[in-house]
mmCIF file of N, CA and C in Angstrom:
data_model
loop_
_atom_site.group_PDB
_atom_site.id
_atom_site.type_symbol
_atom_site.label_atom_id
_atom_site.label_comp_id
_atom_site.label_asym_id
_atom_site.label_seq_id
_atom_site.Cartn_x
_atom_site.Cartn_y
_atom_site.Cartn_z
ATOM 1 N N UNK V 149 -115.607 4.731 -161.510
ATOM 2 C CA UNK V 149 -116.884 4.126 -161.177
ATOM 3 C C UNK V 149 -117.963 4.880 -161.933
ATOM 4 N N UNK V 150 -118.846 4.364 -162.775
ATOM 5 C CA UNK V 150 -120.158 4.931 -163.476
ATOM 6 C C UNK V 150 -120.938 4.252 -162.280
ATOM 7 N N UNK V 151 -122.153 5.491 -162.997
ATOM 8 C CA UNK V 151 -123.230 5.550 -162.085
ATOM 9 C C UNK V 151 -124.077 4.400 -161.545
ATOM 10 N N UNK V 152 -123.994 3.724 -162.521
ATOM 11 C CA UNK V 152 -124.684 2.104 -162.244
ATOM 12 C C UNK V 152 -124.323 1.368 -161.487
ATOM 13 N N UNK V 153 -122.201 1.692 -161.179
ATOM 14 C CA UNK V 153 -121.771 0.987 -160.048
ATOM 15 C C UNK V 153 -121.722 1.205 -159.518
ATOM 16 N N UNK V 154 -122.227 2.476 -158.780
ATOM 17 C CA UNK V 154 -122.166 3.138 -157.351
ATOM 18 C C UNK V 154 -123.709 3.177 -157.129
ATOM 19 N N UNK V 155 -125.057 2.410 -157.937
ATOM 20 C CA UNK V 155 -126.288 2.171 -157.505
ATOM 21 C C UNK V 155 -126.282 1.042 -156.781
ATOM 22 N N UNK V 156 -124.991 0.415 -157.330
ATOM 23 C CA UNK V 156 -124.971 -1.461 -157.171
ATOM 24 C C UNK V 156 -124.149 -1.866 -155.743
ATOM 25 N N UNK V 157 -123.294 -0.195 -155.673
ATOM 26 C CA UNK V 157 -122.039 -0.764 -154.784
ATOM 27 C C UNK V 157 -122.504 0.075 -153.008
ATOM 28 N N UNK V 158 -123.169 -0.971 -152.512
ATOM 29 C CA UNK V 158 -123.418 -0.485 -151.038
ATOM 30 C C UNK V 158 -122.070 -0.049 -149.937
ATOM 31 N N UNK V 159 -121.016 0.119 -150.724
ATOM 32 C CA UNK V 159 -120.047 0.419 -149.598
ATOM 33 C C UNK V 159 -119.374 1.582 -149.927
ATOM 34 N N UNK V 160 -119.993 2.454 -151.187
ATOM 35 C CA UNK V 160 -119.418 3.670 -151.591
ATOM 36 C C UNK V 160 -120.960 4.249 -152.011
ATOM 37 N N UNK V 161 -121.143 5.798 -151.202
ATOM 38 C CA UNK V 161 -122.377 5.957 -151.758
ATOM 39 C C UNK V 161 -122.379 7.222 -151.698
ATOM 40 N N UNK V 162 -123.476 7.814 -152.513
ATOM 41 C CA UNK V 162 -123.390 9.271 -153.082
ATOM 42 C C UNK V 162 -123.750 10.342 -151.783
ATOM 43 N N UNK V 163 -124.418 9.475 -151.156
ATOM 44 C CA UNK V 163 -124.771 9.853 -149.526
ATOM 45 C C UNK V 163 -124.522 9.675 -148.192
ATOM 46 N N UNK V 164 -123.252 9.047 -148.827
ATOM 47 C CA UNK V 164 -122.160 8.730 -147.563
ATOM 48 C C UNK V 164 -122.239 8.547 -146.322
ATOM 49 N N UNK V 165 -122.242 9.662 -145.560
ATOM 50 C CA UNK V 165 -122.556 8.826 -144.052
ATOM 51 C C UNK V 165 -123.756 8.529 -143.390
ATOM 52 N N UNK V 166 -124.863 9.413 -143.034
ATOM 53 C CA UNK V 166 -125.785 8.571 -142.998
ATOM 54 C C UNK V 166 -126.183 7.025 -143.816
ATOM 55 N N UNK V 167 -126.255 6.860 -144.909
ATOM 56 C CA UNK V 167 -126.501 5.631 -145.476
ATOM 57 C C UNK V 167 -125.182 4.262 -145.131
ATOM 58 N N UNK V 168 -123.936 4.882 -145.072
ATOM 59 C CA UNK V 168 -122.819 3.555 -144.573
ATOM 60 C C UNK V 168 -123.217 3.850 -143.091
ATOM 61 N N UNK V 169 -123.468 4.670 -142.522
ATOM 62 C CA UNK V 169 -123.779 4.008 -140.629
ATOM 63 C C UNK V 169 -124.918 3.327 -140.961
ATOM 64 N N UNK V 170 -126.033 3.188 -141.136
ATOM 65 C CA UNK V 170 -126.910 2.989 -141.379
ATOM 66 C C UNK V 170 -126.905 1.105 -141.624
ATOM 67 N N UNK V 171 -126.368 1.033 -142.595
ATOM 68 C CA UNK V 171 -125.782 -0.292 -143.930
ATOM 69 C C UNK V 171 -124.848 -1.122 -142.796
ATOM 70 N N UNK V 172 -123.449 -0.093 -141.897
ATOM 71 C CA UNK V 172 -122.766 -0.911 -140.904
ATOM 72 C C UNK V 172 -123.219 -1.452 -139.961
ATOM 73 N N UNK V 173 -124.698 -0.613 -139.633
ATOM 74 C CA UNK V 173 -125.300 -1.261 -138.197
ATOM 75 C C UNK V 173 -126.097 -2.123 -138.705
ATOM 76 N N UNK V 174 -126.834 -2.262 -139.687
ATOM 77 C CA UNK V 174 -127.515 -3.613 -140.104
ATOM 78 C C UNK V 174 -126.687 -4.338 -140.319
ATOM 79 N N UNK V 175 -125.217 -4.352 -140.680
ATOM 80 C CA UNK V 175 -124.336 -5.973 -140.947
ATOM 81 C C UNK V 175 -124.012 -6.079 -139.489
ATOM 82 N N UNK V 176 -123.546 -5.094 -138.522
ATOM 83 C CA UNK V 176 -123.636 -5.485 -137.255
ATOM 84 C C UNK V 176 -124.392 -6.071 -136.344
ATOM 85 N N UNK V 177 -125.509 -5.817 -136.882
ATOM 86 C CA UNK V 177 -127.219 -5.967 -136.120
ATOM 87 C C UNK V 177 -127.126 -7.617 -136.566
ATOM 88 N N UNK V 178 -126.703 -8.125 -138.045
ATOM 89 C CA UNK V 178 -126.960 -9.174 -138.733
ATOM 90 C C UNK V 178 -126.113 -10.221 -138.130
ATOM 91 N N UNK V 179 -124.889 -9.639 -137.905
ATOM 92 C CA UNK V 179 -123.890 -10.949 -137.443
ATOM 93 C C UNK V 179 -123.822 -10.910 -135.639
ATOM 94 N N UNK V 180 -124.534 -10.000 -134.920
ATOM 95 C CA UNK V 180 -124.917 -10.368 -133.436
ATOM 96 C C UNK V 180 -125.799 -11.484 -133.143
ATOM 97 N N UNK V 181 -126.822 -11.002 -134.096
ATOM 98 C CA UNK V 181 -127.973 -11.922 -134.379
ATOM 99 C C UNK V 181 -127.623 -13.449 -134.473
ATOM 100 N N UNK V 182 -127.129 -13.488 -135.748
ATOM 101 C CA UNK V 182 -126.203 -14.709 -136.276
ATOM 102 C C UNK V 182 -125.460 -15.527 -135.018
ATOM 103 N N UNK V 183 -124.556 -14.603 -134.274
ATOM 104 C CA UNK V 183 -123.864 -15.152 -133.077
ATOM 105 C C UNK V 183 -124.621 -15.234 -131.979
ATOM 106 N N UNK V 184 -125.564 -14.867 -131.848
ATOM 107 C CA UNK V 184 -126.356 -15.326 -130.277
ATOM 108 C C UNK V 184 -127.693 -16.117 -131.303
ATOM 109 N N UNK V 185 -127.997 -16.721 -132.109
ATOM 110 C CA UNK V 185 -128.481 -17.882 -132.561
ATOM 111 C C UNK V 185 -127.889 -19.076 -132.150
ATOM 112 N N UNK V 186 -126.751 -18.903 -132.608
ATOM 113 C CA UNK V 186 -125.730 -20.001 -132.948
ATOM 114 C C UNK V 186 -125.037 -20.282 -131.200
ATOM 115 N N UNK V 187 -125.308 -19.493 -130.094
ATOM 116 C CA UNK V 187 -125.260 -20.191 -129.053
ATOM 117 C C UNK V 187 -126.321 -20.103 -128.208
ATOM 118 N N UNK V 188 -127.180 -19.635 -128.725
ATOM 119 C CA UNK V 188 -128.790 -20.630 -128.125
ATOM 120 C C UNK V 188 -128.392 -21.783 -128.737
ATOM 121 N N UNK V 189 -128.557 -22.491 -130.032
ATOM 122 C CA UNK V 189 -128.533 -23.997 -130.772
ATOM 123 C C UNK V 189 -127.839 -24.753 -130.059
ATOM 124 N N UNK V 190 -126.453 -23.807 -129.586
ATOM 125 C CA UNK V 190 -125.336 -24.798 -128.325
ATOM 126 C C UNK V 190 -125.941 -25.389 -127.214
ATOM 127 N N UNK V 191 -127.273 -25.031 -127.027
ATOM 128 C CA UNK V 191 -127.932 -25.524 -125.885
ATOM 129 C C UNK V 191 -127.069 -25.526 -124.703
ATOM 130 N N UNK V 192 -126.348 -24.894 -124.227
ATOM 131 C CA UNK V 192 -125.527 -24.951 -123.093
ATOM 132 C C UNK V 192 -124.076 -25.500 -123.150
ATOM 133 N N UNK V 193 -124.151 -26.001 -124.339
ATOM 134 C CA UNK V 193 -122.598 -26.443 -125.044
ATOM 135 C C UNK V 193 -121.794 -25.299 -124.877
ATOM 136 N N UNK V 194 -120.269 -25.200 -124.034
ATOM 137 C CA UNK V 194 -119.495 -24.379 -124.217
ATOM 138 C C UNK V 194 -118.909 -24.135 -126.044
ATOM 139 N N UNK V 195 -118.720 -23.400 -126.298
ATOM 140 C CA UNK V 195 -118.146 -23.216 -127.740
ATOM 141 C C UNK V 195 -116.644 -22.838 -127.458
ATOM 142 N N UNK V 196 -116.044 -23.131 -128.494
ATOM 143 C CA UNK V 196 -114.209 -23.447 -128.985
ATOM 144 C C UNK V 196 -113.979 -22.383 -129.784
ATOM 145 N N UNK V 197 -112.807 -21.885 -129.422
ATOM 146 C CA UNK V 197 -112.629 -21.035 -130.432
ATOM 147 C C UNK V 197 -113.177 -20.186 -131.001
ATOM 148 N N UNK V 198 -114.307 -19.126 -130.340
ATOM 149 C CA UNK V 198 -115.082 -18.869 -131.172
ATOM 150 C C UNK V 198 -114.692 -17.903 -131.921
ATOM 151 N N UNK V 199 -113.443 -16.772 -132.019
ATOM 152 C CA UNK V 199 -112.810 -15.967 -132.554
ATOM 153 C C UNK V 199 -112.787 -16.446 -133.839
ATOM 154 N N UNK V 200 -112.064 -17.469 -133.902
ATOM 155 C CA UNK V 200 -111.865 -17.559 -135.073
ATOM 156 C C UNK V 200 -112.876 -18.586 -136.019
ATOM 157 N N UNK V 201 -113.544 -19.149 -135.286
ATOM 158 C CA UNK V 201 -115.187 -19.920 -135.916
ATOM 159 C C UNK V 201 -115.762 -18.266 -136.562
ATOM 160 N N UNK V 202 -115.939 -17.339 -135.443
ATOM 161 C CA UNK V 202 -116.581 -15.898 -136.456
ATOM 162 C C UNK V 202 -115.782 -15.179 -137.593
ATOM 163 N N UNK V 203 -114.757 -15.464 -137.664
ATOM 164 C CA UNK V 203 -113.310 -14.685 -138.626
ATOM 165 C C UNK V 203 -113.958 -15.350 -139.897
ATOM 166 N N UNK V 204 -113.518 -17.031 -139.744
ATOM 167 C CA UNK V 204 -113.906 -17.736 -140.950
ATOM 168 C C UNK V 204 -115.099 -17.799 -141.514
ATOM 169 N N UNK V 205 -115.937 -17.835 -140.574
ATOM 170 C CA UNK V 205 -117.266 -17.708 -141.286
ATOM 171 C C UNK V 205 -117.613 -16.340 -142.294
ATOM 172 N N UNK V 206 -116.895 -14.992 -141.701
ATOM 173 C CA UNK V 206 -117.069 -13.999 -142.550
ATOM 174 C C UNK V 206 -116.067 -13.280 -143.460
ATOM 175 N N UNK V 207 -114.759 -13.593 -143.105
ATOM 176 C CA UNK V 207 -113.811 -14.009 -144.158
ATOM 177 C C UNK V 207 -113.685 -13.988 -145.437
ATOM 178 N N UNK V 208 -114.968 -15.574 -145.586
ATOM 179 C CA UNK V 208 -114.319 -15.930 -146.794
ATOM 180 C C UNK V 208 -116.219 -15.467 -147.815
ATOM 181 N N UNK V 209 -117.111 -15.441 -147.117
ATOM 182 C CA UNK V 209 -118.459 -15.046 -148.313
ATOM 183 C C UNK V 209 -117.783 -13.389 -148.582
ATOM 184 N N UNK V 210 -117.132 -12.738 -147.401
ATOM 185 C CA UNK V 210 -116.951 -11.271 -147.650
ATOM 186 C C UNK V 210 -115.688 -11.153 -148.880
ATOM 187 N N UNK V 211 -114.985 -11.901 -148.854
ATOM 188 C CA UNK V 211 -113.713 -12.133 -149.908
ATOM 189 C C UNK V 211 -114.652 -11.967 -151.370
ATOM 190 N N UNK V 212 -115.363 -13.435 -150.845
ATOM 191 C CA UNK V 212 -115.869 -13.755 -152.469
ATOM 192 C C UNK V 212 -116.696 -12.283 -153.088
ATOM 193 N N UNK V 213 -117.540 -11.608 -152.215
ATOM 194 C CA UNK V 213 -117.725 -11.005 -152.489
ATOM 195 C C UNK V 213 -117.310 -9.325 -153.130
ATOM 196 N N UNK V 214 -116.487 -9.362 -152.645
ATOM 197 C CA UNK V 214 -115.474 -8.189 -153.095
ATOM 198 C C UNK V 214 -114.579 -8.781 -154.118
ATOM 199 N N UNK V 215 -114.495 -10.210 -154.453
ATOM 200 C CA UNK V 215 -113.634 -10.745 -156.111
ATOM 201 C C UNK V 215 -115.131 -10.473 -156.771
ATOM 202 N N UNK V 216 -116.143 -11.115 -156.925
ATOM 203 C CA UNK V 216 -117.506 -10.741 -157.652
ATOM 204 C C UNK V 216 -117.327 -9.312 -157.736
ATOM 205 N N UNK V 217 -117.135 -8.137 -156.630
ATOM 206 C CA UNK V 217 -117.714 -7.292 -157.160
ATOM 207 C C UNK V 217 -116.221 -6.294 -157.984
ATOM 208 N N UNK V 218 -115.138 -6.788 -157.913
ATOM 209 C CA UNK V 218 -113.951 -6.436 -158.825
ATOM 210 C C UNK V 218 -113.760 -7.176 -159.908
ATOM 211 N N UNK V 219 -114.430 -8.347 -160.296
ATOM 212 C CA UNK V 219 -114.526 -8.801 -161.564
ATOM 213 C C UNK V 219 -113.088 -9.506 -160.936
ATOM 214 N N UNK V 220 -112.990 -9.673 -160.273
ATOM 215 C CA UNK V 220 -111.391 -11.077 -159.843
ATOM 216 C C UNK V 220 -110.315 -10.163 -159.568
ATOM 217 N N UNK V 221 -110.190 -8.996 -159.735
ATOM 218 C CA UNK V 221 -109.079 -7.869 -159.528
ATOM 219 C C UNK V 221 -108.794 -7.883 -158.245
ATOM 220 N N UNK V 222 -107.843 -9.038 -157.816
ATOM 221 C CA UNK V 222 -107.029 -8.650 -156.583
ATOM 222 C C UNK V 222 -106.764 -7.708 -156.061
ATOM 223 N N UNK V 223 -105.554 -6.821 -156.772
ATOM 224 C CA UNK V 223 -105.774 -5.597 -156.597
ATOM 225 C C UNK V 223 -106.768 -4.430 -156.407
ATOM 226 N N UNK V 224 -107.485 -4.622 -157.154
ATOM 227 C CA UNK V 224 -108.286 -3.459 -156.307
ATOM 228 C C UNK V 224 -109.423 -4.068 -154.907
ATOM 229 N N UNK V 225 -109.668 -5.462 -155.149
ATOM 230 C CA UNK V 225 -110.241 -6.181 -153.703
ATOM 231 C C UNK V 225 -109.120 -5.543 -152.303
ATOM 232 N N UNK V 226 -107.837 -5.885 -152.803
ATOM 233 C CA UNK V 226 -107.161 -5.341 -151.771
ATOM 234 C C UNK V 226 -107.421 -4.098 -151.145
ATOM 235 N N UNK V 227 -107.679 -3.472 -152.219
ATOM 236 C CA UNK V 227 -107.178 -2.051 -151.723
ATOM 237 C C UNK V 227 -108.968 -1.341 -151.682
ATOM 238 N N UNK V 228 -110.085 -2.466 -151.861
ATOM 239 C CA UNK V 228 -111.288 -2.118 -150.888
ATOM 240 C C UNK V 228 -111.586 -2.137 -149.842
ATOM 241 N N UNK V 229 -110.432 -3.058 -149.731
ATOM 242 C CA UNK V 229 -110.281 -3.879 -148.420
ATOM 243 C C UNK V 229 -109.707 -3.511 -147.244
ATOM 244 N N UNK V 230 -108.844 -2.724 -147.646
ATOM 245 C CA UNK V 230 -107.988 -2.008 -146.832
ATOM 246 C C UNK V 230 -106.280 -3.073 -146.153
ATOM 247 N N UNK V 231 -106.208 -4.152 -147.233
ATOM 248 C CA UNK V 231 -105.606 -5.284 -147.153
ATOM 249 C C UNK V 231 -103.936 -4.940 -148.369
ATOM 250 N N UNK V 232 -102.927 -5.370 -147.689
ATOM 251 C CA UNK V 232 -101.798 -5.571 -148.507
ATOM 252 C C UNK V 232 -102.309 -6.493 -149.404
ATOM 253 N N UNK V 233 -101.869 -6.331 -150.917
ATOM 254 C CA UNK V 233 -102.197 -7.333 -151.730
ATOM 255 C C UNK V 233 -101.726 -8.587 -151.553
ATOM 256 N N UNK V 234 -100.444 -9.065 -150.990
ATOM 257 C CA UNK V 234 -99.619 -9.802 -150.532
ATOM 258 C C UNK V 234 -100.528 -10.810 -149.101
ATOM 259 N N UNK V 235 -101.129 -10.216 -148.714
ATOM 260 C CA UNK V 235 -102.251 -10.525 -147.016
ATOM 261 C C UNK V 235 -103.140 -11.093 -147.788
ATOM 262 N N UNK V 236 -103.678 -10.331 -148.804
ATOM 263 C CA UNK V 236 -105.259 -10.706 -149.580
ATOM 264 C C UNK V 236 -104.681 -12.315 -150.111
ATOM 265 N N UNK V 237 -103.773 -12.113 -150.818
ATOM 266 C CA UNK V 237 -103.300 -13.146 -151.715
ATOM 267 C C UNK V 237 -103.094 -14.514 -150.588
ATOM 268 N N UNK V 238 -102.671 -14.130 -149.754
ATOM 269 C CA UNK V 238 -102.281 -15.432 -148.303
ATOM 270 C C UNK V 238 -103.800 -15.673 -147.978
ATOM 271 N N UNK V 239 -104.158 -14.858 -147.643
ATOM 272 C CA UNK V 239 -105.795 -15.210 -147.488
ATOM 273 C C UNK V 239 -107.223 -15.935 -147.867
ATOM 274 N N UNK V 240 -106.522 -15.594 -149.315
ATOM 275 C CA UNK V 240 -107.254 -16.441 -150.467
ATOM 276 C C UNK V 240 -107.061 -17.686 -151.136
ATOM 277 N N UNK V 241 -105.701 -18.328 -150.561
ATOM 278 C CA UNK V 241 -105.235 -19.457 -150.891
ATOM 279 C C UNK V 241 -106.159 -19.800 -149.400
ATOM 280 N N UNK V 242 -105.836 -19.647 -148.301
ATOM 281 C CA UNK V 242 -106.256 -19.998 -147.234
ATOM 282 C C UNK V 242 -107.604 -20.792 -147.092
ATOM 283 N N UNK V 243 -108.299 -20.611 -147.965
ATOM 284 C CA UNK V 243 -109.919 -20.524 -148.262
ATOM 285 C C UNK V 243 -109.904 -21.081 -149.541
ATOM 286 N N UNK V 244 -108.948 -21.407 -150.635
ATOM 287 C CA UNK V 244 -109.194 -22.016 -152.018
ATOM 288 C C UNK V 244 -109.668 -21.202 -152.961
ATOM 289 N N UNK V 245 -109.610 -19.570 -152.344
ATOM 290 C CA UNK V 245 -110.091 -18.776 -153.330
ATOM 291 C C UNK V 245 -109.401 -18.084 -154.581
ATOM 292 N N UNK V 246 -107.685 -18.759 -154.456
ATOM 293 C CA UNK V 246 -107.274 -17.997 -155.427
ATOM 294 C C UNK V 246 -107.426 -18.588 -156.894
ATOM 295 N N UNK V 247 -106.518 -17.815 -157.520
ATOM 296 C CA UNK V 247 -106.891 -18.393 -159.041
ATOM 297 C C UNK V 247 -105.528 -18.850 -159.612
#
């Protein structure tokens, strides 16, 4: 990794833990948010499934995003990922993301 990609790459940083707690509680803060929006809008509508309505929804922009930021390198998406390449690869058909 040069220096430019570790200015670019918010999930590896030269200042490590303060800045990733920091970065985790705003994507946490972001997708609570996200999920108690989305059942106010239900107006009292019970919701289905919602496990996996939240899986898919973040799934597949977080996929794309880790192929964008490996230049399409499965392999190493996997292994940002903390994912068998074999899981990633099932995953990404799952969603139309493979190649």
């Amino acid at each position: 990794m040069n220096v430019n990609d570790q200015d670019q790459n918010p999930i590896t940083t030269s200042d490590s833990n303060t800045q990733n707690t920091e970065e985790i509680s705003q994507l946490s803060h972001a997708v609570k948010h996200s999920i108690r929006r989305y059942l106010y809008e239900l107006d009292g509508t019970q919701p289905n499934n919602m496990y996996e309505l939240v899986l898919k929804q973040i799934e597949q922009p977080l996929f794309e995003a880790i192929l964008e930021h490996t230049k399409g390198n499965q392999s190493r998406a996997a292994e940002l990922l903390g994912l068998n390449r074999g899981t990633l690869r099932k995953k990404l058909r799952s969603y139309n993301l493979h190649k």
